[in-house]
């Protein structure tokens, strides 16, 4: 390696490579850990009120229609499960429908909606009924929604009382690229 007026030494090269690798590792680690949080915060910031979304929220090939939201001090589902909020928290129930308006089957991921606050903190449901089976251990696993069909579902979240945005599921076919965006709408705080 030739350099006219600079002194390039093997130690200098190694130090530069080590610094660059360390910086890249730190940046990749920092950004990869925070990407979902950044996406959730951005979705919260741009989310319109759910009541203004009369045609539902389109995300890929899936459309999520929020039919109702309500806050409760306890929630009892039709199968007899009773949920009470954790200390200092409240229960927000979301009644919604996911529809496949396309002519082919789609993969819905995640299988159910989640909620986020202004800080980008994500919350998954504590109780879910209708539509498809839920499994809290694998909230991102996809499920197949046949062409022209829909699921009517209810999700209940145990969250601090406040203003939340719904993160609606994405619908895609096997041939579609993995979803890289999030969409949703805002639900009001209790009151």
JSON list of C-alpha atoms in Angstrom, two decimals:
[
{"chain": "A", "resi": 1, "resn": "UNK", "atom": "CA", "xyz": [0.00, 0.00, 0.00]},
{"chain": "A", "resi": 2, "resn": "UNK", "atom": "CA", "xyz": [1.49, 3.36, -1.01]},
{"chain": "A", "resi": 3, "resn": "UNK", "atom": "CA", "xyz": [0.69, 6.70, 0.49]},
{"chain": "A", "resi": 4, "resn": "UNK", "atom": "CA", "xyz": [2.63, 9.79, -0.62]},
{"chain": "A", "resi": 5, "resn": "UNK", "atom": "CA", "xyz": [2.72, 11.95, 2.51]},
{"chain": "A", "resi": 6, "resn": "UNK", "atom": "CA", "xyz": [1.00, 9.81, 5.13]},
{"chain": "A", "resi": 7, "resn": "UNK", "atom": "CA", "xyz": [2.33, 7.27, 7.52]},
{"chain": "A", "resi": 8, "resn": "UNK", "atom": "CA", "xyz": [0.21, 4.13, 7.28]},
{"chain": "A", "resi": 9, "resn": "UNK", "atom": "CA", "xyz": [1.21, 1.48, 9.77]},
{"chain": "A", "resi": 10, "resn": "UNK", "atom": "CA", "xyz": [-0.22, -1.96, 10.39]},
{"chain": "A", "resi": 11, "resn": "UNK", "atom": "CA", "xyz": [-1.20, -0.86, 13.92]},
{"chain": "A", "resi": 12, "resn": "UNK", "atom": "CA", "xyz": [-3.03, 2.18, 12.51]},
{"chain": "A", "resi": 13, "resn": "UNK", "atom": "CA", "xyz": [-4.91, 0.00, 10.02]},
{"chain": "A", "resi": 14, "resn": "UNK", "atom": "CA", "xyz": [-5.87, -2.50, 12.74]},
{"chain": "A", "resi": 15, "resn": "UNK", "atom": "CA", "xyz": [-7.02, 0.31, 15.04]},
{"chain": "A", "resi": 16, "resn": "UNK", "atom": "CA", "xyz": [-9.11, 1.81, 12.26]},
{"chain": "A", "resi": 17, "resn": "UNK", "atom": "CA", "xyz": [-10.67, -1.56, 11.38]},
{"chain": "A", "resi": 18, "resn": "UNK", "atom": "CA", "xyz": [-11.39, -2.30, 15.06]},
{"chain": "A", "resi": 19, "resn": "UNK", "atom": "CA", "xyz": [-12.96, 1.11, 15.60]},
{"chain": "A", "resi": 20, "resn": "UNK", "atom": "CA", "xyz": [-15.07, 0.78, 12.45]},
{"chain": "A", "resi": 21, "resn": "UNK", "atom": "CA", "xyz": [-16.20, -2.76, 13.35]},
{"chain": "A", "resi": 22, "resn": "UNK", "atom": "CA", "xyz": [-17.01, -1.71, 16.91]},
{"chain": "A", "resi": 23, "resn": "UNK", "atom": "CA", "xyz": [-18.97, 1.31, 15.74]},
{"chain": "A", "resi": 24, "resn": "UNK", "atom": "CA", "xyz": [-20.88, -0.76, 13.15]},
{"chain": "A", "resi": 25, "resn": "UNK", "atom": "CA", "xyz": [-21.66, -3.44, 15.73]},
{"chain": "A", "resi": 26, "resn": "UNK", "atom": "CA", "xyz": [-22.86, -0.86, 18.25]},
{"chain": "A", "resi": 27, "resn": "UNK", "atom": "CA", "xyz": [-24.99, 0.95, 15.66]},
{"chain": "A", "resi": 28, "resn": "UNK", "atom": "CA", "xyz": [-26.49, -2.28, 14.31]},
{"chain": "A", "resi": 29, "resn": "UNK", "atom": "CA", "xyz": [-27.23, -3.53, 17.81]},
{"chain": "A", "resi": 30, "resn": "UNK", "atom": "CA", "xyz": [-28.71, -0.22, 18.90]},
{"chain": "A", "resi": 31, "resn": "UNK", "atom": "CA", "xyz": [-30.83, 0.27, 15.80]},
{"chain": "A", "resi": 32, "resn": "UNK", "atom": "CA", "xyz": [-31.99, -3.35, 15.53]},
{"chain": "A", "resi": 33, "resn": "UNK", "atom": "CA", "xyz": [-33.11, -3.32, 19.16]},
{"chain": "A", "resi": 34, "resn": "UNK", "atom": "CA", "xyz": [-34.97, -0.04, 18.71]},
{"chain": "A", "resi": 35, "resn": "UNK", "atom": "CA", "xyz": [-36.39, -0.47, 15.18]},
{"chain": "A", "resi": 36, "resn": "UNK", "atom": "CA", "xyz": [-39.71, -1.91, 16.32]},
{"chain": "A", "resi": 37, "resn": "UNK", "atom": "CA", "xyz": [-39.96, 0.78, 18.98]},
{"chain": "A", "resi": 38, "resn": "UNK", "atom": "CA", "xyz": [-39.19, 3.52, 16.43]},
{"chain": "A", "resi": 39, "resn": "UNK", "atom": "CA", "xyz": [-41.76, 2.07, 14.01]},
{"chain": "A", "resi": 40, "resn": "UNK", "atom": "CA", "xyz": [-44.36, 1.88, 16.78]},
{"chain": "A", "resi": 41, "resn": "UNK", "atom": "CA", "xyz": [-43.70, 5.48, 17.89]},
{"chain": "A", "resi": 42, "resn": "UNK", "atom": "CA", "xyz": [-43.96, 6.67, 14.26]},
{"chain": "A", "resi": 43, "resn": "UNK", "atom": "CA", "xyz": [-47.23, 4.77, 13.83]},
{"chain": "A", "resi": 44, "resn": "UNK", "atom": "CA", "xyz": [-48.60, 6.38, 17.00]},
{"chain": "A", "resi": 45, "resn": "UNK", "atom": "CA", "xyz": [-47.60, 9.86, 15.77]},
{"chain": "A", "resi": 46, "resn": "UNK", "atom": "CA", "xyz": [-49.29, 9.52, 12.38]},
{"chain": "A", "resi": 47, "resn": "UNK", "atom": "CA", "xyz": [-52.35, 7.49, 13.44]},
{"chain": "A", "resi": 48, "resn": "UNK", "atom": "CA", "xyz": [-55.71, 9.18, 12.78]},
{"chain": "A", "resi": 49, "resn": "UNK", "atom": "CA", "xyz": [-58.62, 8.51, 15.16]},
{"chain": "A", "resi": 50, "resn": "UNK", "atom": "CA", "xyz": [-60.20, 5.09, 14.54]},
{"chain": "A", "resi": 51, "resn": "UNK", "atom": "CA", "xyz": [-63.62, 6.76, 14.39]},
{"chain": "A", "resi": 52, "resn": "UNK", "atom": "CA", "xyz": [-62.48, 8.67, 11.28]},
{"chain": "A", "resi": 53, "resn": "UNK", "atom": "CA", "xyz": [-61.50, 5.47, 9.47]},
{"chain": "A", "resi": 54, "resn": "UNK", "atom": "CA", "xyz": [-64.95, 4.54, 8.17]},
{"chain": "A", "resi": 55, "resn": "UNK", "atom": "CA", "xyz": [-63.52, 2.20, 5.53]},
{"chain": "A", "resi": 56, "resn": "UNK", "atom": "CA", "xyz": [-61.02, 0.57, 7.88]},
{"chain": "A", "resi": 57, "resn": "UNK", "atom": "CA", "xyz": [-57.22, 0.61, 7.93]},
{"chain": "A", "resi": 58, "resn": "UNK", "atom": "CA", "xyz": [-55.55, -0.95, 4.89]},
{"chain": "A", "resi": 59, "resn": "UNK", "atom": "CA", "xyz": [-52.24, -2.69, 5.60]},
{"chain": "A", "resi": 60, "resn": "UNK", "atom": "CA", "xyz": [-50.98, -4.67, 2.65]},
{"chain": "A", "resi": 61, "resn": "UNK", "atom": "CA", "xyz": [-53.89, -6.82, 1.41]},
{"chain": "A", "resi": 62, "resn": "UNK", "atom": "CA", "xyz": [-55.71, -6.86, 4.77]},
{"chain": "A", "resi": 63, "resn": "UNK", "atom": "CA", "xyz": [-58.24, -4.29, 5.92]},
{"chain": "A", "resi": 64, "resn": "UNK", "atom": "CA", "xyz": [-58.89, -3.90, 9.65]},
{"chain": "A", "resi": 65, "resn": "UNK", "atom": "CA", "xyz": [-62.18, -2.28, 10.62]},
{"chain": "A", "resi": 66, "resn": "UNK", "atom": "CA", "xyz": [-62.41, -1.14, 14.25]},
{"chain": "A", "resi": 67, "resn": "UNK", "atom": "CA", "xyz": [-66.05, -1.61, 15.23]},
{"chain": "A", "resi": 68, "resn": "UNK", "atom": "CA", "xyz": [-65.83, -0.44, 18.85]},
{"chain": "A", "resi": 69, "resn": "UNK", "atom": "CA", "xyz": [-63.43, 0.37, 21.68]},
{"chain": "A", "resi": 70, "resn": "UNK", "atom": "CA", "xyz": [-64.16, 0.67, 25.40]},
{"chain": "A", "resi": 71, "resn": "UNK", "atom": "CA", "xyz": [-62.33, 0.85, 28.72]},
{"chain": "A", "resi": 72, "resn": "UNK", "atom": "CA", "xyz": [-63.30, -1.50, 31.59]},
{"chain": "A", "resi": 73, "resn": "UNK", "atom": "CA", "xyz": [-62.41, -2.05, 35.24]},
{"chain": "A", "resi": 74, "resn": "UNK", "atom": "CA", "xyz": [-62.85, -5.81, 34.56]},
{"chain": "A", "resi": 75, "resn": "UNK", "atom": "CA", "xyz": [-63.68, -7.91, 31.52]},
{"chain": "A", "resi": 76, "resn": "UNK", "atom": "CA", "xyz": [-65.52, -11.21, 31.37]},
{"chain": "A", "resi": 77, "resn": "UNK", "atom": "CA", "xyz": [-65.41, -13.09, 28.09]},
{"chain": "A", "resi": 78, "resn": "UNK", "atom": "CA", "xyz": [-68.18, -15.31, 26.76]},
{"chain": "A", "resi": 79, "resn": "UNK", "atom": "CA", "xyz": [-66.28, -18.46, 27.77]},
{"chain": "A", "resi": 80, "resn": "UNK", "atom": "CA", "xyz": [-66.22, -17.34, 31.42]},
{"chain": "A", "resi": 81, "resn": "UNK", "atom": "CA", "xyz": [-62.65, -16.05, 31.60]},
{"chain": "A", "resi": 82, "resn": "UNK", "atom": "CA", "xyz": [-62.46, -12.97, 33.81]},
{"chain": "A", "resi": 83, "resn": "UNK", "atom": "CA", "xyz": [-59.67, -10.44, 33.52]},
{"chain": "A", "resi": 84, "resn": "UNK", "atom": "CA", "xyz": [-58.95, -7.67, 36.00]},
{"chain": "A", "resi": 85, "resn": "UNK", "atom": "CA", "xyz": [-56.34, -5.00, 35.33]},
{"chain": "A", "resi": 86, "resn": "UNK", "atom": "CA", "xyz": [-52.93, -5.06, 36.96]},
{"chain": "A", "resi": 87, "resn": "UNK", "atom": "CA", "xyz": [-52.37, -2.40, 39.66]},
{"chain": "A", "resi": 88, "resn": "UNK", "atom": "CA", "xyz": [-52.44, 1.07, 38.11]},
{"chain": "A", "resi": 89, "resn": "UNK", "atom": "CA", "xyz": [-53.60, -0.27, 34.75]},
{"chain": "A", "resi": 90, "resn": "UNK", "atom": "CA", "xyz": [-56.87, -0.38, 32.85]},
{"chain": "A", "resi": 91, "resn": "UNK", "atom": "CA", "xyz": [-58.46, -2.76, 30.37]},
{"chain": "A", "resi": 92, "resn": "UNK", "atom": "CA", "xyz": [-59.15, -1.52, 26.86]},
{"chain": "A", "resi": 93, "resn": "UNK", "atom": "CA", "xyz": [-61.31, -3.73, 24.65]},
{"chain": "A", "resi": 94, "resn": "UNK", "atom": "CA", "xyz": [-61.17, -3.49, 20.87]},
{"chain": "A", "resi": 95, "resn": "UNK", "atom": "CA", "xyz": [-63.88, -5.11, 18.72]},
{"chain": "A", "resi": 96, "resn": "UNK", "atom": "CA", "xyz": [-62.57, -5.38, 15.16]},
{"chain": "A", "resi": 97, "resn": "UNK", "atom": "CA", "xyz": [-62.77, -7.24, 11.88]},
{"chain": "A", "resi": 98, "resn": "UNK", "atom": "CA", "xyz": [-59.93, -8.23, 9.55]},
{"chain": "A", "resi": 99, "resn": "UNK", "atom": "CA", "xyz": [-61.05, -8.66, 5.93]},
{"chain": "A", "resi": 100, "resn": "UNK", "atom": "CA", "xyz": [-59.28, -10.09, 2.90]},
{"chain": "A", "resi": 101, "resn": "UNK", "atom": "CA", "xyz": [-60.71, -8.08, 0.00]},
{"chain": "A", "resi": 102, "resn": "UNK", "atom": "CA", "xyz": [-58.38, -9.65, -2.55]},
{"chain": "A", "resi": 103, "resn": "UNK", "atom": "CA", "xyz": [-58.98, -12.63, -4.84]},
{"chain": "A", "resi": 104, "resn": "UNK", "atom": "CA", "xyz": [-56.35, -14.84, -3.22]},
{"chain": "A", "resi": 105, "resn": "UNK", "atom": "CA", "xyz": [-55.58, -16.21, 0.24]},
{"chain": "A", "resi": 106, "resn": "UNK", "atom": "CA", "xyz": [-53.35, -14.00, 2.37]},
{"chain": "A", "resi": 107, "resn": "UNK", "atom": "CA", "xyz": [-51.04, -14.46, 5.33]},
{"chain": "A", "resi": 108, "resn": "UNK", "atom": "CA", "xyz": [-52.04, -12.22, 8.24]},
{"chain": "A", "resi": 109, "resn": "UNK", "atom": "CA", "xyz": [-49.07, -11.22, 10.41]},
{"chain": "A", "resi": 110, "resn": "UNK", "atom": "CA", "xyz": [-49.26, -10.69, 13.29]},
{"chain": "A", "resi": 111, "resn": "UNK", "atom": "CA", "xyz": [-52.43, -12.70, 13.70]},
{"chain": "A", "resi": 112, "resn": "UNK", "atom": "CA", "xyz": [-54.04, -10.09, 15.93]},
{"chain": "A", "resi": 113, "resn": "UNK", "atom": "CA", "xyz": [-53.57, -6.40, 16.51]},
{"chain": "A", "resi": 114, "resn": "UNK", "atom": "CA", "xyz": [-51.33, -4.84, 19.16]},
{"chain": "A", "resi": 115, "resn": "UNK", "atom": "CA", "xyz": [-51.37, -1.38, 20.74]},
{"chain": "A", "resi": 116, "resn": "UNK", "atom": "CA", "xyz": [-48.61, 1.15, 21.26]},
{"chain": "A", "resi": 117, "resn": "UNK", "atom": "CA", "xyz": [-48.24, 4.31, 23.29]},
{"chain": "A", "resi": 118, "resn": "UNK", "atom": "CA", "xyz": [-46.42, 7.56, 22.41]},
{"chain": "A", "resi": 119, "resn": "UNK", "atom": "CA", "xyz": [-43.12, 6.08, 23.62]},
{"chain": "A", "resi": 120, "resn": "UNK", "atom": "CA", "xyz": [-43.37, 3.14, 21.21]},
{"chain": "A", "resi": 121, "resn": "UNK", "atom": "CA", "xyz": [-44.02, 0.55, 23.91]},
{"chain": "A", "resi": 122, "resn": "UNK", "atom": "CA", "xyz": [-45.95, -2.39, 22.46]},
{"chain": "A", "resi": 123, "resn": "UNK", "atom": "CA", "xyz": [-48.67, -4.33, 24.27]},
{"chain": "A", "resi": 124, "resn": "UNK", "atom": "CA", "xyz": [-50.17, -7.64, 23.15]},
{"chain": "A", "resi": 125, "resn": "UNK", "atom": "CA", "xyz": [-53.64, -8.79, 24.11]},
{"chain": "A", "resi": 126, "resn": "UNK", "atom": "CA", "xyz": [-54.34, -10.47, 27.43]},
{"chain": "A", "resi": 127, "resn": "UNK", "atom": "CA", "xyz": [-57.64, -11.98, 26.29]},
{"chain": "A", "resi": 128, "resn": "UNK", "atom": "CA", "xyz": [-58.76, -12.58, 22.73]},
{"chain": "A", "resi": 129, "resn": "UNK", "atom": "CA", "xyz": [-61.91, -14.16, 21.32]},
{"chain": "A", "resi": 130, "resn": "UNK", "atom": "CA", "xyz": [-63.31, -14.87, 17.90]},
{"chain": "A", "resi": 131, "resn": "UNK", "atom": "CA", "xyz": [-61.79, -15.24, 14.47]},
{"chain": "A", "resi": 132, "resn": "UNK", "atom": "CA", "xyz": [-58.72, -17.36, 15.02]},
{"chain": "A", "resi": 133, "resn": "UNK", "atom": "CA", "xyz": [-57.05, -18.98, 17.99]},
{"chain": "A", "resi": 134, "resn": "UNK", "atom": "CA", "xyz": [-54.54, -16.83, 19.79]},
{"chain": "A", "resi": 135, "resn": "UNK", "atom": "CA", "xyz": [-51.24, -17.91, 21.28]},
{"chain": "A", "resi": 136, "resn": "UNK", "atom": "CA", "xyz": [-49.50, -15.25, 23.34]},
{"chain": "A", "resi": 137, "resn": "UNK", "atom": "CA", "xyz": [-46.17, -17.08, 23.02]},
{"chain": "A", "resi": 138, "resn": "UNK", "atom": "CA", "xyz": [-46.12, -16.57, 19.23]},
{"chain": "A", "resi": 139, "resn": "UNK", "atom": "CA", "xyz": [-47.88, -13.25, 18.48]},
{"chain": "A", "resi": 140, "resn": "UNK", "atom": "CA", "xyz": [-46.03, -12.78, 15.17]},
{"chain": "A", "resi": 141, "resn": "UNK", "atom": "CA", "xyz": [-46.89, -16.14, 13.68]},
{"chain": "A", "resi": 142, "resn": "UNK", "atom": "CA", "xyz": [-48.96, -15.80, 10.52]},
{"chain": "A", "resi": 143, "resn": "UNK", "atom": "CA", "xyz": [-52.38, -17.24, 9.81]},
{"chain": "A", "resi": 144, "resn": "UNK", "atom": "CA", "xyz": [-54.12, -17.81, 6.47]},
{"chain": "A", "resi": 145, "resn": "UNK", "atom": "CA", "xyz": [-57.22, -15.72, 5.73]},
{"chain": "A", "resi": 146, "resn": "UNK", "atom": "CA", "xyz": [-59.00, -17.09, 2.63]},
{"chain": "A", "resi": 147, "resn": "UNK", "atom": "CA", "xyz": [-59.92, -14.79, -0.26]},
{"chain": "A", "resi": 148, "resn": "UNK", "atom": "CA", "xyz": [-63.03, -12.71, 0.34]},
{"chain": "A", "resi": 149, "resn": "UNK", "atom": "CA", "xyz": [-63.40, -13.81, 3.97]},
{"chain": "A", "resi": 150, "resn": "UNK", "atom": "CA", "xyz": [-63.05, -11.98, 7.28]},
{"chain": "A", "resi": 151, "resn": "UNK", "atom": "CA", "xyz": [-62.50, -12.61, 10.98]},
{"chain": "A", "resi": 152, "resn": "UNK", "atom": "CA", "xyz": [-64.49, -10.80, 13.64]},
{"chain": "A", "resi": 153, "resn": "UNK", "atom": "CA", "xyz": [-62.38, -10.57, 16.78]},
{"chain": "A", "resi": 154, "resn": "UNK", "atom": "CA", "xyz": [-62.15, -8.96, 20.20]},
{"chain": "A", "resi": 155, "resn": "UNK", "atom": "CA", "xyz": [-58.86, -8.19, 21.94]},
{"chain": "A", "resi": 156, "resn": "UNK", "atom": "CA", "xyz": [-58.49, -6.91, 25.51]},
{"chain": "A", "resi": 157, "resn": "UNK", "atom": "CA", "xyz": [-55.28, -5.17, 26.59]},
{"chain": "A", "resi": 158, "resn": "UNK", "atom": "CA", "xyz": [-54.03, -4.56, 30.15]},
{"chain": "A", "resi": 159, "resn": "UNK", "atom": "CA", "xyz": [-52.35, -1.14, 29.85]},
{"chain": "A", "resi": 160, "resn": "UNK", "atom": "CA", "xyz": [-51.84, 2.08, 31.82]},
{"chain": "A", "resi": 161, "resn": "UNK", "atom": "CA", "xyz": [-54.78, 4.41, 31.10]},
{"chain": "A", "resi": 162, "resn": "UNK", "atom": "CA", "xyz": [-53.85, 6.70, 28.23]},
{"chain": "A", "resi": 163, "resn": "UNK", "atom": "CA", "xyz": [-53.90, 7.40, 24.52]},
{"chain": "A", "resi": 164, "resn": "UNK", "atom": "CA", "xyz": [-53.00, 4.42, 22.28]},
{"chain": "A", "resi": 165, "resn": "UNK", "atom": "CA", "xyz": [-52.62, 3.61, 18.63]},
{"chain": "A", "resi": 166, "resn": "UNK", "atom": "CA", "xyz": [-53.64, 0.24, 17.27]},
{"chain": "A", "resi": 167, "resn": "UNK", "atom": "CA", "xyz": [-51.01, -1.57, 15.21]},
{"chain": "A", "resi": 168, "resn": "UNK", "atom": "CA", "xyz": [-53.10, -3.46, 12.67]},
{"chain": "A", "resi": 169, "resn": "UNK", "atom": "CA", "xyz": [-52.06, -6.78, 11.09]},
{"chain": "A", "resi": 170, "resn": "UNK", "atom": "CA", "xyz": [-50.47, -6.89, 7.66]},
{"chain": "A", "resi": 171, "resn": "UNK", "atom": "CA", "xyz": [-51.89, -9.07, 4.88]},
{"chain": "A", "resi": 172, "resn": "UNK", "atom": "CA", "xyz": [-49.64, -10.49, 2.16]},
{"chain": "A", "resi": 173, "resn": "UNK", "atom": "CA", "xyz": [-49.26, -13.45, -0.17]},
{"chain": "A", "resi": 174, "resn": "UNK", "atom": "CA", "xyz": [-46.24, -15.76, -0.20]},
{"chain": "A", "resi": 175, "resn": "UNK", "atom": "CA", "xyz": [-44.96, -13.83, -3.24]},
{"chain": "A", "resi": 176, "resn": "UNK", "atom": "CA", "xyz": [-45.20, -10.43, -1.54]},
{"chain": "A", "resi": 177, "resn": "UNK", "atom": "CA", "xyz": [-42.12, -9.07, 0.22]},
{"chain": "A", "resi": 178, "resn": "UNK", "atom": "CA", "xyz": [-42.06, -9.17, 4.00]},
{"chain": "A", "resi": 179, "resn": "UNK", "atom": "CA", "xyz": [-43.95, -6.18, 5.40]},
{"chain": "A", "resi": 180, "resn": "UNK", "atom": "CA", "xyz": [-41.69, -3.34, 6.49]},
{"chain": "A", "resi": 181, "resn": "UNK", "atom": "CA", "xyz": [-44.32, -0.83, 7.53]},
{"chain": "A", "resi": 182, "resn": "UNK", "atom": "CA", "xyz": [-46.94, -0.50, 10.22]},
{"chain": "A", "resi": 183, "resn": "UNK", "atom": "CA", "xyz": [-50.29, 1.22, 10.11]},
{"chain": "A", "resi": 184, "resn": "UNK", "atom": "CA", "xyz": [-53.03, 1.83, 12.56]},
{"chain": "A", "resi": 185, "resn": "UNK", "atom": "CA", "xyz": [-55.47, 4.25, 14.12]},
{"chain": "A", "resi": 186, "resn": "UNK", "atom": "CA", "xyz": [-55.77, 6.04, 17.47]},
{"chain": "A", "resi": 187, "resn": "UNK", "atom": "CA", "xyz": [-58.09, 5.04, 20.30]},
{"chain": "A", "resi": 188, "resn": "UNK", "atom": "CA", "xyz": [-58.94, 7.61, 22.98]},
{"chain": "A", "resi": 189, "resn": "UNK", "atom": "CA", "xyz": [-57.99, 7.35, 26.65]},
{"chain": "A", "resi": 190, "resn": "UNK", "atom": "CA", "xyz": [-60.65, 6.42, 29.22]},
{"chain": "A", "resi": 191, "resn": "UNK", "atom": "CA", "xyz": [-62.92, 9.19, 30.24]}
]
